[in-house]
CSV table of C-alpha atoms in Angstrom, one decimal:
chain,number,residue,atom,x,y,z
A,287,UNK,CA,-16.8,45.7,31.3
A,288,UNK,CA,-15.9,48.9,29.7
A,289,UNK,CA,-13.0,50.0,28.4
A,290,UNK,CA,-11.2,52.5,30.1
A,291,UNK,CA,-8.6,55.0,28.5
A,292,UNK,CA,-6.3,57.4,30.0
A,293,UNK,CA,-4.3,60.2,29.1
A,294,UNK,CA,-0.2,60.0,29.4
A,295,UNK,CA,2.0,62.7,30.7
A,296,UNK,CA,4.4,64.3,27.7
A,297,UNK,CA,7.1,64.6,29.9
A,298,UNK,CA,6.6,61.9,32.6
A,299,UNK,CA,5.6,59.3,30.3
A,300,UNK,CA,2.9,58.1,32.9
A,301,UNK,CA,-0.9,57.8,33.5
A,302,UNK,CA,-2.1,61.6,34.7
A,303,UNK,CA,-3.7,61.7,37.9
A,304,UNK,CA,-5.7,64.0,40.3
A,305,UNK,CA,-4.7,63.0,43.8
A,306,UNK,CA,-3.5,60.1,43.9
A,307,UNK,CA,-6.0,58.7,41.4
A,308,UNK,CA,-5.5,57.8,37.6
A,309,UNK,CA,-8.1,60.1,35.6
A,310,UNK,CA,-10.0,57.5,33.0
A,311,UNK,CA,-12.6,58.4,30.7
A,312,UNK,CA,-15.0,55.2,28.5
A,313,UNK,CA,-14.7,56.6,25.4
A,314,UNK,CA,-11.1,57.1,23.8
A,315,UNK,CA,-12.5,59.6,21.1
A,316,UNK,CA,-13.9,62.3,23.6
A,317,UNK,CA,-10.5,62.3,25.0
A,318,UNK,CA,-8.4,62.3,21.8
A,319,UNK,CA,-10.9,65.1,21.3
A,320,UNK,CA,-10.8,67.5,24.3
A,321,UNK,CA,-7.0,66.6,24.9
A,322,UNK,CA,-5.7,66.8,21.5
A,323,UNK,CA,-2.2,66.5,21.5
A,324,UNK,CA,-2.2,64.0,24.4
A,325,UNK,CA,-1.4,60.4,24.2
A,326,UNK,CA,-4.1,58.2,25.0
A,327,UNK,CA,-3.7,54.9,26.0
A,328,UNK,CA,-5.8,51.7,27.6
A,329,UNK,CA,-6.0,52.3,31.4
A,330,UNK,CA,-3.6,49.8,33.1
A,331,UNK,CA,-5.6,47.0,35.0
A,332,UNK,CA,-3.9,47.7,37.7
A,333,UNK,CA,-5.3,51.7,37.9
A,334,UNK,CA,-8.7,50.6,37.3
A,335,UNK,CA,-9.9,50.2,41.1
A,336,UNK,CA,-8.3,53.2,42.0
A,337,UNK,CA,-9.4,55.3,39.1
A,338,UNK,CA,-11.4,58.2,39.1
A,339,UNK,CA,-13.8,59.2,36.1
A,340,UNK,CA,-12.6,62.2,33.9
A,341,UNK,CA,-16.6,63.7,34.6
A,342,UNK,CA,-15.8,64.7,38.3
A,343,UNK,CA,-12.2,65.8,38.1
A,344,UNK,CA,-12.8,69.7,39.1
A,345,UNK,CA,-11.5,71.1,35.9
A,346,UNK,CA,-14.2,69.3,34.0
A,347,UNK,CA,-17.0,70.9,35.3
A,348,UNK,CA,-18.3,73.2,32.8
A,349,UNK,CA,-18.2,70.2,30.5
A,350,UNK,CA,-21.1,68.1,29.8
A,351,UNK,CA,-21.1,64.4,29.4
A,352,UNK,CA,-21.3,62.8,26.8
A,353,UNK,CA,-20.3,65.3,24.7
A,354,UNK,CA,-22.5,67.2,22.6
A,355,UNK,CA,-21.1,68.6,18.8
A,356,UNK,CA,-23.8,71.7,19.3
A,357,UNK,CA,-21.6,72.4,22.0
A,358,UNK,CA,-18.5,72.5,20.3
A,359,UNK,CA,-19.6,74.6,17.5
């Protein structure tokens, strides 16, 4: 299996989420890349089947996956 990663709140100190769902994402340096100054951290096991994929949360749309540097430029 995969690892999943997930981002953490600044002030809540907890796993973000998009109703009701922890947002995960496979690859820890897209998200330390689109979420900068977020804290990233291992998805907790028991988030996983619950979680949904940071590629179909709504505010991701306009972004391809996986990310693409000519995109970035």
């Amino acid at each position: 299996m995969t690892a999943l990663w997930a981002l953490v709140g600044a002030r809540s100190g907890e796993v973000l989420s998009y109703q009701g769902r922890a947002i995960v994402h496979g690859d820890r340096a897209e998200l330390e890349f689109l979420f900068p100054a977020s804290r990233v951290v291992p998805c907790p096991t028991d988030l996983v089947a619950t979680s949904m994929p940071l590629s179909v949360h709504p505010g991701m749309a306009a972004v391809r996956f996986p990310l693409r540097k000519e995109d970035y430029r």
